[in-house]
Structures are given as C-alpha cells and as structure tokens.
mmCIF file of N, CA and C in Angstrom:
data_model
loop_
_atom_site.group_PDB
_atom_site.id
_atom_site.type_symbol
_atom_site.label_atom_id
_atom_site.label_comp_id
_atom_site.label_asym_id
_atom_site.label_seq_id
_atom_site.Cartn_x
_atom_site.Cartn_y
_atom_site.Cartn_z
ATOM 1 N N UNK F 1226 -17.472 107.071 48.104
ATOM 2 C CA UNK F 1226 -17.902 106.149 49.195
ATOM 3 C C UNK F 1226 -18.980 106.580 50.003
ATOM 4 N N UNK F 1227 -19.254 107.800 50.036
ATOM 5 C CA UNK F 1227 -20.406 108.484 50.846
ATOM 6 C C UNK F 1227 -21.792 107.957 49.958
ATOM 7 N N UNK F 1228 -21.752 107.945 48.775
ATOM 8 C CA UNK F 1228 -23.096 107.551 48.102
ATOM 9 C C UNK F 1228 -23.319 106.192 48.234
ATOM 10 N N UNK F 1229 -21.984 105.414 48.209
ATOM 11 C CA UNK F 1229 -22.452 103.532 48.793
ATOM 12 C C UNK F 1229 -22.805 103.954 50.060
ATOM 13 N N UNK F 1230 -22.325 104.565 51.255
ATOM 14 C CA UNK F 1230 -22.736 104.356 52.269
ATOM 15 C C UNK F 1230 -24.354 104.845 52.698
ATOM 16 N N UNK F 1231 -24.417 106.065 52.048
ATOM 17 C CA UNK F 1231 -25.989 106.360 52.230
ATOM 18 C C UNK F 1231 -26.951 105.509 51.579
ATOM 19 N N UNK F 1232 -26.664 104.872 50.397
ATOM 20 C CA UNK F 1232 -27.385 103.935 49.708
ATOM 21 C C UNK F 1232 -27.569 102.863 50.542
ATOM 22 N N UNK F 1233 -26.674 102.274 51.067
ATOM 23 C CA UNK F 1233 -26.842 101.115 52.158
ATOM 24 C C UNK F 1233 -27.508 101.455 53.307
ATOM 25 N N UNK F 1234 -27.398 102.933 53.629
ATOM 26 C CA UNK F 1234 -28.109 103.108 55.275
ATOM 27 C C UNK F 1234 -29.661 103.349 54.667
ATOM 28 N N UNK F 1235 -29.876 103.887 53.589
ATOM 29 C CA UNK F 1235 -31.268 103.821 53.162
ATOM 30 C C UNK F 1235 -31.758 102.628 52.724
ATOM 31 N N UNK F 1236 -31.031 101.525 52.718
ATOM 32 C CA UNK F 1236 -31.625 100.270 52.203
ATOM 33 C C UNK F 1236 -31.740 99.858 50.713
ATOM 34 N N UNK F 1237 -31.015 100.853 50.030
ATOM 35 C CA UNK F 1237 -31.315 100.643 48.381
ATOM 36 C C UNK F 1237 -30.163 100.106 47.912
ATOM 37 N N UNK F 1238 -30.448 98.592 47.647
ATOM 38 C CA UNK F 1238 -29.155 97.616 47.241
ATOM 39 C C UNK F 1238 -28.936 97.907 46.099
ATOM 40 N N UNK F 1239 -29.861 98.138 45.220
ATOM 41 C CA UNK F 1239 -29.605 98.533 43.824
ATOM 42 C C UNK F 1239 -28.763 99.487 43.716
ATOM 43 N N UNK F 1240 -28.853 100.729 44.247
ATOM 44 C CA UNK F 1240 -28.134 102.059 44.272
ATOM 45 C C UNK F 1240 -26.599 101.788 44.684
ATOM 46 N N UNK F 1241 -26.711 101.024 46.021
ATOM 47 C CA UNK F 1241 -25.266 100.653 46.665
ATOM 48 C C UNK F 1241 -24.588 99.632 45.661
ATOM 49 N N UNK F 1242 -25.075 98.836 44.978
ATOM 50 C CA UNK F 1242 -24.352 98.092 43.842
ATOM 51 C C UNK F 1242 -23.794 98.878 42.977
ATOM 52 N N UNK F 1243 -24.757 99.765 42.501
ATOM 53 C CA UNK F 1243 -24.112 101.007 41.513
ATOM 54 C C UNK F 1243 -22.947 101.725 41.915
ATOM 55 N N UNK F 1244 -23.133 102.245 42.941
ATOM 56 C CA UNK F 1244 -21.645 102.799 43.405
ATOM 57 C C UNK F 1244 -20.657 102.113 43.837
ATOM 58 N N UNK F 1245 -20.961 100.774 44.082
ATOM 59 C CA UNK F 1245 -19.782 99.984 44.191
ATOM 60 C C UNK F 1245 -19.134 99.685 42.935
ATOM 61 N N UNK F 1246 -19.811 99.322 42.076
ATOM 62 C CA UNK F 1246 -19.384 99.147 40.600
ATOM 63 C C UNK F 1246 -18.669 100.509 39.979
ATOM 64 N N UNK F 1247 -18.990 101.610 40.241
ATOM 65 C CA UNK F 1247 -18.457 102.881 40.125
ATOM 66 C C UNK F 1247 -17.074 102.916 40.506
ATOM 67 N N UNK F 1248 -17.166 102.739 41.833
ATOM 68 C CA UNK F 1248 -15.760 102.918 42.666
ATOM 69 C C UNK F 1248 -14.777 101.721 41.919
ATOM 70 N N UNK F 1249 -15.384 100.590 41.871
ATOM 71 C CA UNK F 1249 -14.359 99.557 41.497
ATOM 72 C C UNK F 1249 -13.876 99.977 39.945
ATOM 73 N N UNK F 1250 -14.530 100.190 39.299
ATOM 74 C CA UNK F 1250 -14.154 100.559 37.902
ATOM 75 C C UNK F 1250 -13.347 101.774 37.653
ATOM 76 N N UNK F 1251 -13.518 102.767 38.575
ATOM 77 C CA UNK F 1251 -12.774 103.963 38.777
ATOM 78 C C UNK F 1251 -11.301 103.513 39.338
ATOM 79 N N UNK F 1252 -11.131 102.702 39.675
ATOM 80 C CA UNK F 1252 -9.768 102.101 40.493
ATOM 81 C C UNK F 1252 -9.496 101.938 41.802
ATOM 82 N N UNK F 1253 -10.709 102.288 42.483
ATOM 83 C CA UNK F 1253 -10.625 102.521 44.008
ATOM 84 C C UNK F 1253 -10.015 101.239 44.594
ATOM 85 N N UNK F 1254 -9.300 101.228 45.592
ATOM 86 C CA UNK F 1254 -8.983 100.038 46.327
ATOM 87 C C UNK F 1254 -9.897 99.265 46.867
ATOM 88 N N UNK F 1255 -9.783 97.844 46.341
ATOM 89 C CA UNK F 1255 -10.879 96.993 47.004
ATOM 90 C C UNK F 1255 -10.630 96.821 48.474
ATOM 91 N N UNK F 1256 -9.565 96.944 48.948
ATOM 92 C CA UNK F 1256 -9.410 96.910 50.441
ATOM 93 C C UNK F 1256 -9.796 97.997 51.320
ATOM 94 N N UNK F 1257 -9.916 98.981 50.534
ATOM 95 C CA UNK F 1257 -10.367 100.271 51.291
ATOM 96 C C UNK F 1257 -12.182 100.093 51.543
ATOM 97 N N UNK F 1258 -12.542 99.904 50.267
ATOM 98 C CA UNK F 1258 -14.010 99.489 50.260
ATOM 99 C C UNK F 1258 -14.303 98.494 51.311
ATOM 100 N N UNK F 1259 -13.803 97.134 51.510
ATOM 101 C CA UNK F 1259 -14.135 96.188 52.297
ATOM 102 C C UNK F 1259 -13.884 96.601 53.855
ATOM 103 N N UNK F 1260 -12.897 97.595 54.141
ATOM 104 C CA UNK F 1260 -12.793 98.227 55.349
ATOM 105 C C UNK F 1260 -13.854 99.149 56.019
ATOM 106 N N UNK F 1261 -14.352 99.682 55.131
ATOM 107 C CA UNK F 1261 -15.560 100.725 54.923
ATOM 108 C C UNK F 1261 -16.800 99.850 55.272
ATOM 109 N N UNK F 1262 -16.973 98.841 54.620
ATOM 110 C CA UNK F 1262 -18.145 97.652 54.925
ATOM 111 C C UNK F 1262 -17.911 97.069 56.246
ATOM 112 N N UNK F 1263 -16.830 96.926 56.716
ATOM 113 C CA UNK F 1263 -16.487 96.546 58.042
ATOM 114 C C UNK F 1263 -17.312 97.736 59.059
ATOM 115 N N UNK F 1264 -16.758 98.917 58.604
ATOM 116 C CA UNK F 1264 -17.296 99.904 59.716
ATOM 117 C C UNK F 1264 -18.714 100.061 59.778
ATOM 118 N N UNK F 1265 -19.256 100.191 58.650
ATOM 119 C CA UNK F 1265 -20.828 100.179 58.375
ATOM 120 C C UNK F 1265 -21.410 98.953 58.965
ATOM 121 N N UNK F 1266 -21.031 97.800 58.989
ATOM 122 C CA UNK F 1266 -21.371 96.780 59.823
ATOM 123 C C UNK F 1266 -21.847 96.958 61.227
ATOM 124 N N UNK F 1267 -20.699 97.829 61.995
ATOM 125 C CA UNK F 1267 -20.952 98.078 63.145
ATOM 126 C C UNK F 1267 -21.543 99.373 63.288
ATOM 127 N N UNK F 1268 -21.239 100.333 62.758
ATOM 128 C CA UNK F 1268 -21.948 101.689 62.830
ATOM 129 C C UNK F 1268 -23.422 101.686 62.574
ATOM 130 N N UNK F 1269 -23.585 100.968 61.194
ATOM 131 C CA UNK F 1269 -25.192 101.476 60.866
ATOM 132 C C UNK F 1269 -26.246 100.135 61.341
ATOM 133 N N UNK F 1270 -25.417 98.841 60.925
ATOM 134 C CA UNK F 1270 -26.487 97.763 60.906
ATOM 135 C C UNK F 1270 -26.271 97.521 62.561
ATOM 136 N N UNK F 1271 -25.089 97.302 63.140
ATOM 137 C CA UNK F 1271 -25.132 97.046 64.623
ATOM 138 C C UNK F 1271 -25.532 95.975 65.123
ATOM 139 N N UNK F 1272 -26.255 96.106 66.192
ATOM 140 C CA UNK F 1272 -26.904 95.161 67.142
ATOM 141 C C UNK F 1272 -28.319 94.753 66.413
ATOM 142 N N UNK F 1273 -28.530 95.502 65.254
ATOM 143 C CA UNK F 1273 -29.794 94.541 64.581
ATOM 144 C C UNK F 1273 -29.602 93.601 64.038
ATOM 145 N N UNK F 1274 -28.397 93.306 63.591
ATOM 146 C CA UNK F 1274 -27.830 92.090 62.791
ATOM 147 C C UNK F 1274 -26.516 91.937 62.986
ATOM 148 N N UNK F 1275 -26.194 91.128 64.297
ATOM 149 C CA UNK F 1275 -24.858 90.852 64.649
ATOM 150 C C UNK F 1275 -23.905 90.084 63.451
ATOM 151 N N UNK F 1276 -24.809 89.324 62.694
ATOM 152 C CA UNK F 1276 -23.918 88.511 61.690
ATOM 153 C C UNK F 1276 -23.387 89.547 60.624
ATOM 154 N N UNK F 1277 -23.685 90.610 60.512
ATOM 155 C CA UNK F 1277 -23.207 91.702 59.223
ATOM 156 C C UNK F 1277 -21.729 91.920 59.744
ATOM 157 N N UNK F 1278 -21.319 91.717 60.900
ATOM 158 C CA UNK F 1278 -19.863 92.268 61.309
ATOM 159 C C UNK F 1278 -18.950 90.895 60.699
ATOM 160 N N UNK F 1279 -19.522 89.994 61.126
ATOM 161 C CA UNK F 1279 -18.991 88.531 60.636
ATOM 162 C C UNK F 1279 -18.708 88.546 59.034
ATOM 163 N N UNK F 1280 -19.704 88.789 58.238
ATOM 164 C CA UNK F 1280 -19.861 88.539 56.882
ATOM 165 C C UNK F 1280 -18.849 89.729 56.352
ATOM 166 N N UNK F 1281 -18.985 90.849 56.878
ATOM 167 C CA UNK F 1281 -17.942 92.025 56.564
ATOM 168 C C UNK F 1281 -16.503 91.610 56.587
ATOM 169 N N UNK F 1282 -16.344 90.785 57.885
ATOM 170 C CA UNK F 1282 -14.921 90.535 58.090
ATOM 171 C C UNK F 1282 -14.537 89.500 57.142
ATOM 172 N N UNK F 1283 -15.531 88.446 56.809
ATOM 173 C CA UNK F 1283 -15.322 87.702 55.823
ATOM 174 C C UNK F 1283 -14.832 88.071 54.446
ATOM 175 N N UNK F 1284 -15.819 88.825 54.087
ATOM 176 C CA UNK F 1284 -15.379 89.742 52.831
ATOM 177 C C UNK F 1284 -14.259 90.352 52.709
ATOM 178 N N UNK F 1285 -13.637 91.003 53.811
ATOM 179 C CA UNK F 1285 -12.356 91.549 53.757
ATOM 180 C C UNK F 1285 -11.403 90.536 53.626
ATOM 181 N N UNK F 1286 -11.261 89.591 54.146
ATOM 182 C CA UNK F 1286 -10.234 88.382 54.002
ATOM 183 C C UNK F 1286 -10.201 87.872 52.498
ATOM 184 N N UNK F 1287 -11.672 87.538 52.053
ATOM 185 C CA UNK F 1287 -11.335 87.220 50.754
ATOM 186 C C UNK F 1287 -11.119 87.970 49.697
ATOM 187 N N UNK F 1288 -11.334 89.306 49.877
ATOM 188 C CA UNK F 1288 -10.733 90.181 49.029
ATOM 189 C C UNK F 1288 -9.109 90.426 49.119
ATOM 190 N N UNK F 1289 -8.807 90.332 50.316
ATOM 191 C CA UNK F 1289 -7.363 90.068 50.842
ATOM 192 C C UNK F 1289 -6.509 89.089 49.930
ATOM 193 N N UNK F 1290 -7.390 87.606 50.124
ATOM 194 C CA UNK F 1290 -6.846 86.549 49.435
ATOM 195 C C UNK F 1290 -6.842 86.633 47.847
ATOM 196 N N UNK F 1291 -7.714 86.985 47.368
ATOM 197 C CA UNK F 1291 -8.284 87.169 45.858
ATOM 198 C C UNK F 1291 -7.953 88.161 44.864
ATOM 199 N N UNK F 1292 -8.263 89.385 45.461
ATOM 200 C CA UNK F 1292 -8.082 90.572 44.906
ATOM 201 C C UNK F 1292 -9.216 90.927 43.632
ATOM 202 N N UNK F 1293 -8.897 91.875 42.905
ATOM 203 C CA UNK F 1293 -9.872 91.926 41.929
ATOM 204 C C UNK F 1293 -9.186 91.268 40.736
ATOM 205 N N UNK F 1294 -10.269 90.958 39.837
ATOM 206 C CA UNK F 1294 -11.514 91.259 39.854
ATOM 207 C C UNK F 1294 -12.432 90.192 40.727
ATOM 208 N N UNK F 1295 -11.885 89.116 41.162
ATOM 209 C CA UNK F 1295 -12.310 87.911 41.577
ATOM 210 C C UNK F 1295 -13.493 88.306 42.877
ATOM 211 N N UNK F 1296 -12.854 89.321 43.853
ATOM 212 C CA UNK F 1296 -13.593 89.794 44.909
ATOM 213 C C UNK F 1296 -14.611 90.789 44.746
ATOM 214 N N UNK F 1297 -15.133 90.994 43.524
ATOM 215 C CA UNK F 1297 -15.933 91.923 43.155
ATOM 216 C C UNK F 1297 -17.367 91.343 43.739
ATOM 217 N N UNK F 1298 -17.351 90.256 43.384
ATOM 218 C CA UNK F 1298 -18.738 89.641 43.837
ATOM 219 C C UNK F 1298 -18.909 89.317 45.205
ATOM 220 N N UNK F 1299 -17.722 89.131 46.030
ATOM 221 C CA UNK F 1299 -17.772 88.966 47.462
ATOM 222 C C UNK F 1299 -18.104 90.484 48.232
ATOM 223 N N UNK F 1300 -17.695 91.527 47.593
ATOM 224 C CA UNK F 1300 -18.061 93.111 47.915
ATOM 225 C C UNK F 1300 -19.662 93.246 47.617
ATOM 226 N N UNK F 1301 -20.019 92.725 46.389
ATOM 227 C CA UNK F 1301 -21.389 93.048 46.138
ATOM 228 C C UNK F 1301 -22.509 92.119 47.220
ATOM 229 N N UNK F 1302 -21.838 90.819 47.369
ATOM 230 C CA UNK F 1302 -22.603 90.284 48.264
ATOM 231 C C UNK F 1302 -22.706 90.725 49.764
ATOM 232 N N UNK F 1303 -21.921 91.487 50.222
ATOM 233 C CA UNK F 1303 -21.555 92.328 51.390
ATOM 234 C C UNK F 1303 -22.546 93.418 51.370
ATOM 235 N N UNK F 1304 -22.381 94.204 50.018
ATOM 236 C CA UNK F 1304 -23.360 95.395 49.934
ATOM 237 C C UNK F 1304 -24.570 95.291 49.985
ATOM 238 N N UNK F 1305 -25.124 94.157 49.374
ATOM 239 C CA UNK F 1305 -26.395 93.738 49.042
ATOM 240 C C UNK F 1305 -26.955 93.278 50.568
ATOM 241 N N UNK F 1306 -26.261 92.427 51.308
ATOM 242 C CA UNK F 1306 -26.507 92.136 52.555
ATOM 243 C C UNK F 1306 -26.805 93.264 53.557
ATOM 244 N N UNK F 1307 -25.550 94.137 53.423
ATOM 245 C CA UNK F 1307 -25.744 95.442 54.571
ATOM 246 C C UNK F 1307 -26.947 96.275 54.155
ATOM 247 N N UNK F 1308 -26.929 96.435 53.129
ATOM 248 C CA UNK F 1308 -28.085 97.402 52.427
ATOM 249 C C UNK F 1308 -29.615 96.994 53.170
ATOM 250 N N UNK F 1309 -29.792 95.585 52.942
ATOM 251 C CA UNK F 1309 -31.066 94.699 53.159
ATOM 252 C C UNK F 1309 -31.400 94.595 54.885
ATOM 253 N N UNK F 1310 -30.184 94.964 55.534
ATOM 254 C CA UNK F 1310 -30.027 94.409 56.958
ATOM 255 C C UNK F 1310 -30.890 95.385 57.716
ATOM 256 N N UNK F 1311 -31.435 94.897 58.793
ATOM 257 C CA UNK F 1311 -32.284 96.112 59.828
ATOM 258 C C UNK F 1311 -31.069 96.887 60.283
ATOM 259 N N UNK F 1312 -31.013 98.126 60.735
ATOM 260 C CA UNK F 1312 -30.233 99.336 61.084
ATOM 261 C C UNK F 1312 -30.512 99.237 62.673
ATOM 262 N N UNK F 1313 -29.151 99.526 63.146
ATOM 263 C CA UNK F 1313 -28.981 99.947 64.691
ATOM 264 C C UNK F 1313 -27.919 100.803 64.950
ATOM 265 N N UNK F 1314 -28.010 101.878 65.515
ATOM 266 C CA UNK F 1314 -26.938 102.786 65.789
ATOM 267 C C UNK F 1314 -26.610 102.841 67.120
ATOM 268 N N UNK F 1315 -27.078 102.385 67.860
ATOM 269 C CA UNK F 1315 -27.264 101.915 69.390
ATOM 270 C C UNK F 1315 -25.635 102.201 69.811
ATOM 271 N N UNK F 1316 -25.062 101.135 69.145
ATOM 272 C CA UNK F 1316 -23.548 101.064 69.868
ATOM 273 C C UNK F 1316 -22.753 102.090 69.113
ATOM 274 N N UNK F 1317 -22.939 102.787 67.936
ATOM 275 C CA UNK F 1317 -22.183 103.905 67.794
ATOM 276 C C UNK F 1317 -22.774 105.245 68.603
ATOM 277 N N UNK F 1318 -23.735 105.239 69.012
ATOM 278 C CA UNK F 1318 -24.439 106.356 70.049
ATOM 279 C C UNK F 1318 -23.489 105.944 71.434
ATOM 280 N N UNK F 1319 -23.756 104.983 71.837
ATOM 281 C CA UNK F 1319 -23.088 104.447 73.118
ATOM 282 C C UNK F 1319 -21.474 104.961 73.112
ATOM 283 N N UNK F 1320 -20.992 104.533 72.044
ATOM 284 C CA UNK F 1320 -19.364 105.077 72.118
ATOM 285 C C UNK F 1320 -19.389 106.516 72.250
ATOM 286 N N UNK F 1321 -20.044 107.004 71.512
ATOM 287 C CA UNK F 1321 -19.976 108.747 71.293
ATOM 288 C C UNK F 1321 -20.282 109.216 72.791
ATOM 289 N N UNK F 1322 -21.132 108.629 73.361
ATOM 290 C CA UNK F 1322 -21.490 109.225 74.612
ATOM 291 C C UNK F 1322 -20.375 109.095 75.916
ATOM 292 N N UNK F 1323 -19.780 107.739 75.382
ATOM 293 C CA UNK F 1323 -18.752 107.368 76.442
ATOM 294 C C UNK F 1323 -17.649 108.420 76.144
ATOM 295 N N UNK F 1324 -17.445 108.527 74.972
ATOM 296 C CA UNK F 1324 -16.060 109.345 74.734
ATOM 297 C C UNK F 1324 -16.113 110.761 75.230
ATOM 298 N N UNK F 1325 -17.473 111.298 75.234
ATOM 299 C CA UNK F 1325 -17.814 112.537 75.679
ATOM 300 C C UNK F 1325 -17.480 112.734 77.251
ATOM 301 N N UNK F 1326 -18.158 111.561 77.902
ATOM 302 C CA UNK F 1326 -17.651 111.469 79.325
ATOM 303 C C UNK F 1326 -16.278 111.380 79.542
ATOM 304 N N UNK F 1327 -15.479 110.716 78.881
ATOM 305 C CA UNK F 1327 -14.040 110.451 79.071
ATOM 306 C C UNK F 1327 -13.455 111.808 78.912
#
C-alpha cells in the first residue's frame, strides 16, 4: 500500500496501477484499497481537486456493490485520477495543527 500511495503522491500513474495490480493479484482486500484511496483523496489531493473525494467514495461504493474482479477497473480509474490530480496537503496540515492545539 505504501508503494501505491507513494506512486500516486509522485504523480506516477503507471507505477500506481502496477502496485494496485500487485495488491489485487496477491489477494489484498479490495475494500481496504478503496478506503485508502478515500484517505488519499483528502490527505494528498485535498483542496487542489475537491472532486477527488467524491470519486474515491463512488469507487468504494462500486467495489462494495460489485466486488472483484469487476471493481478492478473502478480502482484503476481512481488510482489514475488521483495520481494525475494536483496535490494539496493544506487540510491535512491544518488538522494536525488543530490536534496539537487541542
């Protein structure tokens, strides 16, 4: 999951799809991957592209409804979209500052 995350963070869609395929073929839970994409959509893409969170949530729902192998293409769609999206960690940093204050 770390390699997938770092590939998306770096904007490398090809590497991200490769690591996604490795995870799926190794038997990783598709809903775990989808949950991590939701987190990535807010933590790494964040305010730079507000549609990312909506897409990640829609992909989670698609994976929940269809399962594997059908949702592999949905996960791939999200991974490519998130990798190619502009990134902003402003919300992530703001929450961290607020946590420290509290």
